[in-house]
XYZ file of C-alpha atoms in Angstrom:
203
model
C 131.039 138.133 138.774
C 130.360 138.731 135.081
C 127.685 136.483 133.475
C 128.057 137.860 129.990
C 128.902 135.282 127.347
C 129.585 135.854 123.754
C 126.669 134.507 121.703
C 127.591 131.412 119.759
C 130.744 130.780 121.780
C 131.913 127.259 122.145
C 131.664 127.496 125.996
C 127.993 128.324 126.025
C 127.124 125.676 123.446
C 125.580 128.143 121.073
C 125.999 127.987 117.366
C 125.236 129.874 114.229
C 124.667 129.064 110.620
C 127.999 130.563 109.749
C 130.295 128.644 112.095
C 130.159 125.268 113.790
C 130.445 124.903 117.576
C 133.150 122.581 118.902
C 130.966 121.864 121.928
C 128.168 120.254 119.974
C 127.709 116.588 120.793
C 125.707 113.944 118.989
C 124.331 110.982 120.981
C 123.404 107.610 119.485
C 122.458 104.199 120.794
C 125.495 102.230 121.938
C 123.767 99.044 120.535
C 124.597 100.277 117.078
C 128.102 98.838 117.603
C 126.691 95.346 117.976
C 127.439 93.209 114.921
C 123.839 92.163 114.342
C 122.520 95.681 114.673
C 125.244 97.049 112.386
C 124.509 94.359 109.843
C 120.753 95.048 109.831
C 121.321 98.838 109.352
C 123.862 98.272 106.620
C 121.454 95.938 104.822
C 118.644 98.577 104.921
C 120.955 101.255 103.502
C 122.322 98.873 100.806
C 118.859 97.860 99.716
C 117.602 101.403 99.211
C 119.036 101.842 95.694
C 117.220 98.671 94.625
C 113.782 100.029 95.623
C 111.515 101.749 93.058
C 110.605 105.101 94.613
C 107.247 105.045 92.918
C 106.373 101.842 94.759
C 107.300 103.127 98.204
C 104.669 104.305 100.659
C 106.048 105.779 103.862
C 103.487 105.847 106.673
C 103.933 108.809 109.066
C 101.936 110.474 111.769
C 101.836 113.940 113.241
C 99.752 115.240 116.038
C 98.193 118.476 117.254
C 96.938 119.387 120.657
C 94.778 122.140 122.109
C 97.662 123.129 124.308
C 99.803 123.989 121.309
C 100.556 127.738 121.382
C 103.172 130.162 120.175
C 106.141 130.260 122.554
C 106.891 133.942 122.136
C 105.197 137.182 121.013
C 105.178 140.978 121.379
C 103.586 143.213 123.996
C 103.925 146.926 124.895
C 107.080 147.707 126.792
C 106.692 146.809 130.485
C 103.586 144.665 129.798
C 103.528 140.818 130.076
C 102.114 138.926 127.086
C 99.637 136.325 128.264
C 98.781 133.382 126.056
C 95.739 131.313 126.720
C 95.436 127.568 126.470
C 92.900 125.030 127.848
C 93.903 123.956 131.386
C 93.579 120.323 132.433
C 91.391 119.142 129.579
C 93.699 118.962 126.533
C 92.614 117.270 123.354
C 94.926 115.502 120.995
C 94.172 114.908 117.283
C 96.446 112.631 115.133
C 96.902 112.874 111.351
C 98.295 109.716 109.678
C 99.012 109.571 105.995
C 100.881 107.605 103.355
C 103.638 109.425 101.494
C 104.338 108.401 97.900
C 106.896 110.007 95.710
C 104.107 111.892 93.782
C 101.552 112.778 96.486
C 100.069 112.081 99.865
C 97.717 109.107 99.974
C 95.243 107.504 102.404
C 94.971 110.467 104.775
C 93.070 110.005 108.052
C 92.383 112.045 111.119
C 92.013 110.165 114.407
C 90.380 111.677 117.433
C 93.001 110.994 120.010
C 96.625 109.817 120.183
C 97.837 106.988 118.010
C 97.764 103.426 119.396
C 97.840 99.918 118.098
C 94.060 99.466 117.666
C 93.762 102.775 115.836
C 96.643 102.046 113.552
C 95.365 98.603 112.626
C 91.916 100.078 111.834
C 93.693 102.734 109.653
C 95.650 100.068 107.771
C 92.650 97.842 107.148
C 90.042 100.425 106.382
C 91.985 103.353 104.793
C 95.403 102.279 103.631
C 94.839 98.801 102.294
C 92.214 99.786 99.641
C 94.779 102.181 98.083
C 97.574 99.621 97.775
C 98.605 98.064 94.482
C 100.362 94.754 94.010
C 104.132 95.367 94.331
C 103.838 98.361 96.620
C 106.187 98.529 99.633
C 104.765 99.957 102.832
C 107.554 101.392 105.012
C 106.926 101.851 108.725
C 109.158 103.308 111.495
C 109.559 101.698 114.815
C 106.566 103.147 116.643
C 105.135 100.562 118.906
C 101.650 101.031 117.474
C 103.034 99.827 114.101
C 103.916 96.373 115.490
C 100.516 95.131 116.624
C 99.365 91.738 115.121
C 97.367 92.071 111.913
C 99.255 94.918 110.244
C 101.492 92.763 108.106
C 98.578 90.467 107.163
C 96.413 93.418 106.078
C 99.165 94.893 103.909
C 100.144 91.533 102.315
C 96.446 90.739 101.600
C 96.431 93.743 99.261
C 99.457 92.370 97.348
C 101.988 94.736 98.933
C 104.783 94.019 101.375
C 105.776 95.501 104.654
C 109.187 96.879 105.532
C 110.673 98.594 108.617
C 112.582 101.755 107.773
C 115.456 101.034 110.240
C 116.554 98.472 112.734
C 114.846 98.802 116.149
C 118.096 100.109 117.677
C 118.097 103.214 115.487
C 119.685 105.772 117.789
C 116.836 108.187 117.512
C 116.812 108.467 113.769
C 113.561 109.809 112.300
C 111.769 108.029 109.517
C 112.331 111.142 107.359
C 116.081 110.642 107.595
C 115.848 107.202 105.956
C 113.635 108.079 103.029
C 114.936 108.437 99.456
C 115.543 111.966 98.312
C 112.700 111.786 95.860
C 110.309 112.049 98.890
C 111.814 115.212 100.331
C 108.934 117.507 99.327
C 106.123 115.259 100.617
C 107.939 114.614 103.859
C 108.519 118.313 104.531
C 104.803 119.024 104.090
C 103.740 116.678 106.971
C 106.640 117.542 109.231
C 105.891 121.263 109.044
C 102.216 120.837 110.082
C 102.490 121.108 113.879
C 104.712 124.209 113.706
C 102.341 125.790 111.211
C 99.367 125.155 113.481
C 101.193 126.517 116.499
C 102.161 129.660 114.578
C 98.471 130.485 113.808
C 97.077 129.386 117.151
C 96.533 132.999 118.337
C 93.965 133.538 115.608
C 91.873 130.389 116.361
């Protein structure tokens, strides 16, 4: 039996930058068809043109771990390439930052994964002092963003809080809902984990 398949064929599910694959499938939350969910998502999209990009502050996180390593590499023919990562005692570090249309703001490194207590402390101690009256702080639907005290801390600084998308968002990333003016600052934070993994062999 032959197991050869043409690379990029529709049957194998492969694709290339030149041609689209008919076998590709996108999955989204079925709840998006509910009238209330559809209305909330439409309202968010319709309100975007009314927002001043210079007033928007998107809060986003990225994380690194000591188990991050390059997934491929080179070795002499016939030799296995062995990568080394810590075993059983991994360490996670979280970087959270506000993204304005002009620059990153209120950066903070957290020793561990993000949780509600850590995010509340970040908002109160790091983000709030940088806010100006009229600013709009935009959060995604991470559960840590919904703990009591977040809205109060933002509003105490004269800003207001907004969720980027409805809770039933079908897996959309916060970066997909940001205005195009923020493309450059978003790409900088989204590329950090991949950049760290790419240089892990030299650290």
